Structure formats: structure tokens, C-alpha cells
Tab-separated table of C-alpha atoms in Angstrom:
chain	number	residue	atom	x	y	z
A	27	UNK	CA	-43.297	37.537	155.750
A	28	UNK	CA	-40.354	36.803	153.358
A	29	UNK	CA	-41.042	37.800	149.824
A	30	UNK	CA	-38.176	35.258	148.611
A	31	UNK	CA	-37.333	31.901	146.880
A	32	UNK	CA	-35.921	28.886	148.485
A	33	UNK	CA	-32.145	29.613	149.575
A	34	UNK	CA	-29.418	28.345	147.425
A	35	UNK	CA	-26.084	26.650	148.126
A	36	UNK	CA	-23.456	28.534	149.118
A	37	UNK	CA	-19.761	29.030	147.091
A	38	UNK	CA	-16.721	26.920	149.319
A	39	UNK	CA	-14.587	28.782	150.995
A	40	UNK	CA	-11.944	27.256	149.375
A	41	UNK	CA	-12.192	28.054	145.917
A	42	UNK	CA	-8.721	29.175	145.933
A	43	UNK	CA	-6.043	28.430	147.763
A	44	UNK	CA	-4.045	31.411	149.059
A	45	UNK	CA	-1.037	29.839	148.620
A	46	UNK	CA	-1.191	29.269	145.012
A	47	UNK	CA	-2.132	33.257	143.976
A	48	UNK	CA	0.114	35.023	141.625
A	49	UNK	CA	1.126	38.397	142.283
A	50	UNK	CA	-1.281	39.184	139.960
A	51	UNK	CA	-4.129	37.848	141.812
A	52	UNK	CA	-3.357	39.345	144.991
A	53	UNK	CA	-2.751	42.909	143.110
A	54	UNK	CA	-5.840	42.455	141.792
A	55	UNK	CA	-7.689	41.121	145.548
A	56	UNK	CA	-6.110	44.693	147.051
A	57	UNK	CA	-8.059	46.820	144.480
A	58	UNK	CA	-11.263	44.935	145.009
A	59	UNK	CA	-10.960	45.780	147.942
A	60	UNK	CA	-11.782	49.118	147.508
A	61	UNK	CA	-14.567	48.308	145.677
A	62	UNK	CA	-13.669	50.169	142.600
A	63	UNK	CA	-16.818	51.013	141.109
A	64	UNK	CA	-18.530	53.020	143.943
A	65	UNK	CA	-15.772	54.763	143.659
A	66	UNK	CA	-16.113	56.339	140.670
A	67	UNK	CA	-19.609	56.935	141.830
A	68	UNK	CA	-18.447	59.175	144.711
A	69	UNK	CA	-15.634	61.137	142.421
A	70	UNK	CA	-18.487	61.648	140.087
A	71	UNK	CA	-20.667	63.740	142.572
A	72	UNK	CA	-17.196	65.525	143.883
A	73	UNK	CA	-15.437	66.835	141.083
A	74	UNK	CA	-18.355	68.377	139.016
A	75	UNK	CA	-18.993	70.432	142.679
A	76	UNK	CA	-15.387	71.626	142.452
A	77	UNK	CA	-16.465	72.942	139.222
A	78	UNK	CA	-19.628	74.248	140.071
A	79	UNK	CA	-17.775	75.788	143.514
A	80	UNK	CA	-15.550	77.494	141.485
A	81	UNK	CA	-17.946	79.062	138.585
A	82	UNK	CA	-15.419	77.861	136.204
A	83	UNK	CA	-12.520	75.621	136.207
A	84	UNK	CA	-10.520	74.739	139.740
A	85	UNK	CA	-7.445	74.217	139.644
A	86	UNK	CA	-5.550	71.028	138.457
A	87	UNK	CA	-3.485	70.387	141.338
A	88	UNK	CA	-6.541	71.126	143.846
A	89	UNK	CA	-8.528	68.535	141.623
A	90	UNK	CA	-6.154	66.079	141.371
A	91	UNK	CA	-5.374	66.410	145.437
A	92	UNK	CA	-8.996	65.828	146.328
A	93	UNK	CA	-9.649	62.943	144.047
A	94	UNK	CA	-6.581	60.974	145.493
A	95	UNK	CA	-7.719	61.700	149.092
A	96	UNK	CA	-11.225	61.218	147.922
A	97	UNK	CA	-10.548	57.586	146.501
A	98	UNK	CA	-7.890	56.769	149.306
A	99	UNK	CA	-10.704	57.656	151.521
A	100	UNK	CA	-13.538	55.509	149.673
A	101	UNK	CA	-11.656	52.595	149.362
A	102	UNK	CA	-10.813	52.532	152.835
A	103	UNK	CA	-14.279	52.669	153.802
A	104	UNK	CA	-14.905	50.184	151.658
A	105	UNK	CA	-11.973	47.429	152.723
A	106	UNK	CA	-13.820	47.917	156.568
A	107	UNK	CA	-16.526	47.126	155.045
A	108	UNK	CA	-14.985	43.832	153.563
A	109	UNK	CA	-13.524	43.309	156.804
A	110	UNK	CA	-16.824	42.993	158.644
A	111	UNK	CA	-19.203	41.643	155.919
A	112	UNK	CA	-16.876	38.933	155.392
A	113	UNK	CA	-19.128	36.133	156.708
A	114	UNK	CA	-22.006	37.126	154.394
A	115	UNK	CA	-19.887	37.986	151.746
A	116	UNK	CA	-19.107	34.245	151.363
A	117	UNK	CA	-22.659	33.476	150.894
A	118	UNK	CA	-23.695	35.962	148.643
A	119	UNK	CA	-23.772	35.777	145.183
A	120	UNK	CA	-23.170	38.653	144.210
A	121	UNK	CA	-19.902	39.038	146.816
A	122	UNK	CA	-18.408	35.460	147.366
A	123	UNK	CA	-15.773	36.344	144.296
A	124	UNK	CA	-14.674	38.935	146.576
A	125	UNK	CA	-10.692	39.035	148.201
A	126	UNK	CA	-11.887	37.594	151.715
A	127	UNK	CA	-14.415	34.925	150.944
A	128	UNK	CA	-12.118	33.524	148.048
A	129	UNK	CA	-8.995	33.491	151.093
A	130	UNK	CA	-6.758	35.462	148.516
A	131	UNK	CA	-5.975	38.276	151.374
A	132	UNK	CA	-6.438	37.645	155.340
A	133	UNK	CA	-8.649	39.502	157.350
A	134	UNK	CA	-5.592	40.797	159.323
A	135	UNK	CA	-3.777	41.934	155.892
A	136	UNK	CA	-7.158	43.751	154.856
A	137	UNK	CA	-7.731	45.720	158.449
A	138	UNK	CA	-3.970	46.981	157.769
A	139	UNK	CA	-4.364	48.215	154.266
A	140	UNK	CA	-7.636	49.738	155.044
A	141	UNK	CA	-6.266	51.909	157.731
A	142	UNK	CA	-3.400	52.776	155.994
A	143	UNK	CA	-5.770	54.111	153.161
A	144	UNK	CA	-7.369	55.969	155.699
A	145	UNK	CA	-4.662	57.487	157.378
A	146	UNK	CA	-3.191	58.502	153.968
A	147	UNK	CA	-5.879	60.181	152.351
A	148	UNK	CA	-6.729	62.468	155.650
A	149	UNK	CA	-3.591	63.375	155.113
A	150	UNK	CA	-3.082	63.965	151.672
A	151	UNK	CA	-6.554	66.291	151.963
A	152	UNK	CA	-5.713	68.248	155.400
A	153	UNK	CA	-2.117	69.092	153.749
A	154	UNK	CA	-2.967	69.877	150.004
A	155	UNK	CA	-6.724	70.392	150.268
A	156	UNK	CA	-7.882	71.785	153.607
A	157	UNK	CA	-8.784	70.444	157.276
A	158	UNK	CA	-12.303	70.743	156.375
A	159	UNK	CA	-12.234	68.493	153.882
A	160	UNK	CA	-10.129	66.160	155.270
A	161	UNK	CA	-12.292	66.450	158.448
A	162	UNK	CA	-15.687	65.741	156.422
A	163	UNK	CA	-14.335	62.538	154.930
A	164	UNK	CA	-12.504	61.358	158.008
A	165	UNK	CA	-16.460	61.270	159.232
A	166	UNK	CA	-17.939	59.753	156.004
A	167	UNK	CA	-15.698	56.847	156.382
A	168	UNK	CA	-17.021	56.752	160.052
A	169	UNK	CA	-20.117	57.129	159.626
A	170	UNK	CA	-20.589	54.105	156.667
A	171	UNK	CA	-18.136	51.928	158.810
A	172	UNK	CA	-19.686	52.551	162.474
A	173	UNK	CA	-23.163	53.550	161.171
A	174	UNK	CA	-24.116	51.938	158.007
A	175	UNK	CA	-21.566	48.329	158.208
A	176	UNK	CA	-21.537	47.912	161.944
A	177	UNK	CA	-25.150	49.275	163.561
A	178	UNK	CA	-28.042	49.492	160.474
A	179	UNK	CA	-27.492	46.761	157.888
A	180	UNK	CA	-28.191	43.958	160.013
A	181	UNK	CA	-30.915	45.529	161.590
A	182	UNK	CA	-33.198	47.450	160.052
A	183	UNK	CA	-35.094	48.354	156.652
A	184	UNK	CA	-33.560	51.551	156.743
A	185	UNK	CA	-30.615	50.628	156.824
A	186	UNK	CA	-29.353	52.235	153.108
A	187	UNK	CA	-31.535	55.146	153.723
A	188	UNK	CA	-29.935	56.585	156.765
A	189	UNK	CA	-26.566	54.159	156.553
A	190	UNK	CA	-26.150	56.052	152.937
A	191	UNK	CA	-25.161	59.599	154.398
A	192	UNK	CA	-21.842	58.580	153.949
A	193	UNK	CA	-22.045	58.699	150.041
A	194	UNK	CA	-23.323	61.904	149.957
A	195	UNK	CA	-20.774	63.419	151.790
A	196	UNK	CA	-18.420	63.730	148.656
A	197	UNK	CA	-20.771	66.286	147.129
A	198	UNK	CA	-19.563	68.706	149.933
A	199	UNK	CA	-16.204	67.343	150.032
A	200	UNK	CA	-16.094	68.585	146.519
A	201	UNK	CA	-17.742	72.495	147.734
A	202	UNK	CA	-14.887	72.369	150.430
A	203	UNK	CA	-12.413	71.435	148.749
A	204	UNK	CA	-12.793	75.277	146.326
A	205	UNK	CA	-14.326	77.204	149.154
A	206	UNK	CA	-12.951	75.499	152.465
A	207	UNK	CA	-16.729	76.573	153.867
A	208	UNK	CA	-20.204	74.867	153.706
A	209	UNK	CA	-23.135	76.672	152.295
A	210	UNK	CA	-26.837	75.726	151.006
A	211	UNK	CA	-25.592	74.566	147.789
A	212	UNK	CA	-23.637	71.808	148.642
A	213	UNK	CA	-26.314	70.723	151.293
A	214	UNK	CA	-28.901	70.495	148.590
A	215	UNK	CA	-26.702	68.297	146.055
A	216	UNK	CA	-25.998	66.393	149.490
A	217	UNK	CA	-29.518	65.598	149.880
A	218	UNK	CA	-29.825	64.691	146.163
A	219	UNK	CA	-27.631	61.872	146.900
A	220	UNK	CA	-29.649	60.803	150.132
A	221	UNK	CA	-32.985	60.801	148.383
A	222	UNK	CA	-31.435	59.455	145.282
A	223	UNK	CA	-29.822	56.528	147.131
A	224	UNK	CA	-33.088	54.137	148.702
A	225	UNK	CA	-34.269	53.905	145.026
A	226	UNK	CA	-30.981	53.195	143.507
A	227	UNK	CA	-30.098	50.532	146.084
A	228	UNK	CA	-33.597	48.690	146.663
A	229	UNK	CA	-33.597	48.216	143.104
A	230	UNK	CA	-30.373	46.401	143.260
A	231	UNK	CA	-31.495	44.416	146.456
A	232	UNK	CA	-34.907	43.573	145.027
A	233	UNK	CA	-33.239	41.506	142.150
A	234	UNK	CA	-30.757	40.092	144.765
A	235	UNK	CA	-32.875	39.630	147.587
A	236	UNK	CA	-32.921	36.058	148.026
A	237	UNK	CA	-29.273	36.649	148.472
A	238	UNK	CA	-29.535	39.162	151.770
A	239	UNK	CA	-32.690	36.768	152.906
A	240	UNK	CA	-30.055	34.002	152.627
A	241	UNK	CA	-28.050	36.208	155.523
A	242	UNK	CA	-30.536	37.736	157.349
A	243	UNK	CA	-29.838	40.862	155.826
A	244	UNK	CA	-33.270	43.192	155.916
A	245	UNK	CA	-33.037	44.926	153.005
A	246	UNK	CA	-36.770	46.494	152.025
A	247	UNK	CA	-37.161	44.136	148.971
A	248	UNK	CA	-36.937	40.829	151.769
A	249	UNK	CA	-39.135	41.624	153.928
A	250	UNK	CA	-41.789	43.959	151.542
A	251	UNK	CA	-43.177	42.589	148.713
A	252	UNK	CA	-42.097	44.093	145.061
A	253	UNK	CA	-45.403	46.584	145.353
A	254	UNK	CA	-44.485	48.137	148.332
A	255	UNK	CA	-41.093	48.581	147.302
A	256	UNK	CA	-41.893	50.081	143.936
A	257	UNK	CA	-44.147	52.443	146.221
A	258	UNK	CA	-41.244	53.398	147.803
A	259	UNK	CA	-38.929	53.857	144.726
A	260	UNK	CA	-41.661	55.996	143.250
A	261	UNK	CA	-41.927	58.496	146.571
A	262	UNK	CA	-38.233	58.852	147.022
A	263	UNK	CA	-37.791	59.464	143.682
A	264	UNK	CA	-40.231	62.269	143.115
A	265	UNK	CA	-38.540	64.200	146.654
A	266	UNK	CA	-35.428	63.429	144.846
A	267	UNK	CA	-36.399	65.117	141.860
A	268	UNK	CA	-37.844	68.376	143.614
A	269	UNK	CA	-34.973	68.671	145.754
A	270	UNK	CA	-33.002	68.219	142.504
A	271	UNK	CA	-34.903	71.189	140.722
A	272	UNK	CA	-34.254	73.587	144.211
A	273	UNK	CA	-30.409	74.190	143.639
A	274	UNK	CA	-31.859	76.772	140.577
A	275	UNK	CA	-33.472	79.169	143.049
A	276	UNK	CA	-31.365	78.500	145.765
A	277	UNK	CA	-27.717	78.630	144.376
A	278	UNK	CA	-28.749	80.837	141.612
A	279	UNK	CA	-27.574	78.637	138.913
A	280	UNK	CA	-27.655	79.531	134.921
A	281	UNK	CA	-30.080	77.947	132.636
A	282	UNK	CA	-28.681	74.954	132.042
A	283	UNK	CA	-28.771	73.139	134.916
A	284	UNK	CA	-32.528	73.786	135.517
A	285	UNK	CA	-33.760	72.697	132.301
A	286	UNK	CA	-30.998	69.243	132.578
A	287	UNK	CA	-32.530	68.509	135.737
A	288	UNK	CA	-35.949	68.419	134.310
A	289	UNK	CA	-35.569	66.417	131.596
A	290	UNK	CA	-33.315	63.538	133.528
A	291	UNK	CA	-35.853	64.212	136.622
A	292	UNK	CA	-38.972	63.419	134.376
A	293	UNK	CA	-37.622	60.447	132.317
A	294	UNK	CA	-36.191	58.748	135.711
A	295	UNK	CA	-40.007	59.474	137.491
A	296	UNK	CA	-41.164	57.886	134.322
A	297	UNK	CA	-38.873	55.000	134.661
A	298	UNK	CA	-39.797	54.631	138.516
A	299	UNK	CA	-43.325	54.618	137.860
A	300	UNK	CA	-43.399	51.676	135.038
A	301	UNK	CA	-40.994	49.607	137.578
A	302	UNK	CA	-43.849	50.029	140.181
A	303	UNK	CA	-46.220	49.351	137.471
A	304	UNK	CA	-44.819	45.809	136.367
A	305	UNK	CA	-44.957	44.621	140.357
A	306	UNK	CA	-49.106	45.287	140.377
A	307	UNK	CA	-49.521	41.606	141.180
A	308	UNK	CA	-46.390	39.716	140.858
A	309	UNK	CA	-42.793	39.203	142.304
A	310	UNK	CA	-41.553	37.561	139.147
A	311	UNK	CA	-37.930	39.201	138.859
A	312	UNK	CA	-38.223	38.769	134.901
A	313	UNK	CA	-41.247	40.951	134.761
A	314	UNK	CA	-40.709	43.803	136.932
A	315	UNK	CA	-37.026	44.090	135.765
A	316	UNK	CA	-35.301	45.917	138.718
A	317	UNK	CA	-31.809	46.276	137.039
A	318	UNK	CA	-33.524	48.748	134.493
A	319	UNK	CA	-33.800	51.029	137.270
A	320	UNK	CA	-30.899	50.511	139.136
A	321	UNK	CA	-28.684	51.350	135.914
A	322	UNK	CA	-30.995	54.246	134.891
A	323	UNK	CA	-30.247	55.857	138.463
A	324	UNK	CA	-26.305	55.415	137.766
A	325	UNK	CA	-26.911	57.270	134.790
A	326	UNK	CA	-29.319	59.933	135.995
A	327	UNK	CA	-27.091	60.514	138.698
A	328	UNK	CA	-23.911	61.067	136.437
A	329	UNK	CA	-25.518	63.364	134.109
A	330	UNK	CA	-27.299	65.597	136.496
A	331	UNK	CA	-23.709	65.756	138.038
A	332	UNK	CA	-22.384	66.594	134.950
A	333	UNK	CA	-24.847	69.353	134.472
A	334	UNK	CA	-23.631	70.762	138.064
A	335	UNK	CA	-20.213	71.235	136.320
A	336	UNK	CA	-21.469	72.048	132.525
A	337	UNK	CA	-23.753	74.828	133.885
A	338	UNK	CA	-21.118	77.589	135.408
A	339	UNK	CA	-19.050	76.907	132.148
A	340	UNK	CA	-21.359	77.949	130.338
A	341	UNK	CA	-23.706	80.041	131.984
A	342	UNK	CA	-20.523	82.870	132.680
């Protein structure tokens, strides 16, 4: 069963015509692209790491190295993704403003940049960062073009759960990058990420899931009704939290991070449990008020990062 309105008319395909963008416009189409926002997402879980790597500050041409490759290697992931979504992207609400659906850049034009964004940020990390690094996001971008984009999203429920290993990946991109090793620590804030990521993104695709049911997209929040998915939002979230509260013992961090990752860990529970609360017996989008949560995790996530990076500063 579909837990979703009646489907609504999609956006022609010709809203503009290529022919008449300004420089400007196609400028602008390129970045979009790259899908700007979830990239400062992944920076923000890479360069606190560096910090946290480092037990102090890294150094500025090391940062500044790894964020370049980092975002090269983001937005090429995310132009793929472009690439191949382009069909439901032009039904979607929330994506039919997007480059491809609106005809400002051609699929062809879009494969090219994207590979040249990939092929420059491997190298810009294997030469001024280290093959490690360059190797691990080489295989993020893989893995959420391949993985996520090509095999889960069309298929399955858990699609974002196991399709969003590719944004946590930047959290040991960032250990790498300082240490050019793996070790626990960066596995842990790795699986932060991974737990964090099914509630952040159902509650996004519950308030847009008449869009995805529109495409045949099986995001939880289509084919579950809101209860079940605030079920959900509430389990992952308390794993996320524990796993959260283990890089104390584990990495033998100072006080600060432990008692930062409590606080946001409780109030983001809290917020978790009155989302699941407002679905007892309704789907009414205006009462169980998804987008609360989904901007709550943005900010959860950001500050616990931020405590990742405050806590060796301080702590020395």
C-alpha cells in the first residue's frame, strides 16, 4: 500500500530554451550540478577530523588540498547522479529546476564535466594529500554512483541506508588525509554518519513522498505509513546517538566532546520521539512536521562535528 496523495502534473520540459541561456545561467546550471549544498555537508564531517587527527591544528595547505579534492570529488558524484536521475528529476518537485530537466546543459556536456571533476580531484588528493585518500574517495564516488544511483534507489527501501556509505566516507577521508592510515576513530565517526543518515533522509522523503511515489521511487515514507517511519527515525537515531557517545572511550577524547555529544544526542532523541509522536494516527504532513527533523539533523550533525574539532583544541 501507498501512503500518498493523488499525483500531480508534471513541470514541461521546456521551460527554458537552451538556446536563449546567458552565460550566467549556464555558470550557474554547472554548479548545480554539483549539488552545492551536500557539499558542504561532506566538508563539514572532513575537516573537523583533520583537526581532531591532528590533536591540534593541520596544516593550511593539507586542509585546503583535501577540501578541493574533497568538493571536486562530491560534485562529481553528484553530476552522475544528475546524469542518471534525469528522467525523474523532471518530475519531481523538488528537482525539475535542476540543469538537465530545465535543458540548460546536455546530458553529454554533464557526463564530461563530471568526469573531469573526478579525474581532477583524485589527482589533486593522490599528489598533495596521499594515495589513500585519494583512493577512499575514488570509491565513495563509486560506490554512491554504481551502488546508491544505479542499483538501490529504484529498488529497494533501503536504498539511503546502505546507498549512504558514500557520505560517510569523508569522515575518514578527513583521518587520512593527517595520518595517511585508518584506525577505530575514524570508523566510529564513519558510522555516525551511516546511522545518522536513514533519519535525516526519510524525514526529507516523508514530506516529499508523493514526489518519489510519482516515480516509482521506494523511499520508506511511500510505501510505510508516517508511524512506521517515525519508528524507524526513533531506532536509528538512538544507535546513532550511542555510537556517537563511543568515540570518548574509544579514541580517548577530552571532556568536551563527551559532554557535546550528550546534550545534541538527547535534544535530537527528543526531537525524534515528538516527530513519531505527531504520526500516532495520521499522515497529515502539517501535523507531523517532517522538515523539523530533517533541519534539526543538519544541525546536530554540524555541531557534533564541530565538537570533533573543538575538543583536541582544547582538551591539550
Amino acid at each position: 500500500m501507498t501512503y500518498v496523495g493523488e499525483r500531480t502534473p508534471g513541470l514541461s520540459t521546456q521551460e527554458i530554451d537552451s538556446r536563449r541561456a546567458t552565460l550566467k545561467d549556464v555558470v550557474a546550471a554547472y554548479v548545480g550540478l554539483t549539488k552545492p549544498r551536500v557539499i558542504e555537508l561532506l566538508l563539514l564531517t572532513t575537516v573537523p577530523v583533520m583537526f581532531f587527527a591532528a590533536r591540534g591544528v593541520p596544516g593550511l595547505g593539507l586542509v585546503v588540498a583535501t577540501v578541493i579534492g574533497g568538493t571536486l570529488s562530491a560534485g562529481s558524484a553528484s553530476v552522475f547522479n544528475c546524469v542518471y536521475d534525469r528522467d525523474i528529476d523532471e518530475q519531481m518537485r523538488r528537482t525539475r529546476r535542476r540543469a538537465l530537466p530545465r535543458h540548460i546543459v546536455s546530458p553529454g556536456a554533464a557526463l564530461v564535466f563530471g568526469v573531469a571533476l573526478a579525474v581532477l580531484s583524485t589527482a589533486i588528493l593522490a599528489i598533495w594529500v596521499n594515495t589513500l585518500s585519494a583512493a577512499l574517495s575514488l570509491g565513495a564516488n563509486a560506490f554512491y554512483v554504481f551502488v546508491y544511483t544505479m542499483l538501490l534507489k529504484r529498488r529497494t527501501t533501503q536504498n539511503i541506508v546502505w546507498g549512504g556509505i558514500a557520505g560517510c566516507f569523508p569522515a575518514m577521508i578527513g583521518w587520512t588525509a593527517v595520518t595517511n592510515q585508518l584506525s577505530w576513530a575514524p570508523v566510529i565517526l564513519f558510522l555516525v554518519v551511516f546511522f545518522w543518515t536513514p533519519p535525516h533522509t526519510w524525514a526529507l522523503a516523508l514530506r516529499y513522498r508523493e514526489d518519489y511515489a510519482n516515480v516509482d521511487v521506494p523511499m520508506l515514507p511511500v510505501v510505510k505509513p508516517a508511524r512506521e517511519v517515525g519508528r524507524q527515525i526513533v531506532l536509528y537515531s538512538w544507535v546513532m546517538v550511542a555510537v556517537s557517545l563511543s568515540l570518548w572511550p574509544i579514541a580517548s577524547t577530552g571532556w568536551f566532546y563527551p559532554v557535546a555529544a550528550a546534550v545534541l544526542g538527547a535534544i535530537f532523541l527528543i526531537q525524534a520521539h515528538r516527530m513519531h509522536a505527531r504520526t500516532r494516527g495520521t499522515e497529515d504532513l502539517s501535523v507531523i512536521q517532517p522538515m523539523h527533523l530533517f533541519h534539526s539533523s543538519n544541525l546536530y550533525l554540524s555541531l557534533l562535528f564541530v565538537a570533533v574539532a573543538v575538543d583536541p583544541l582544547i582538551s591539550r
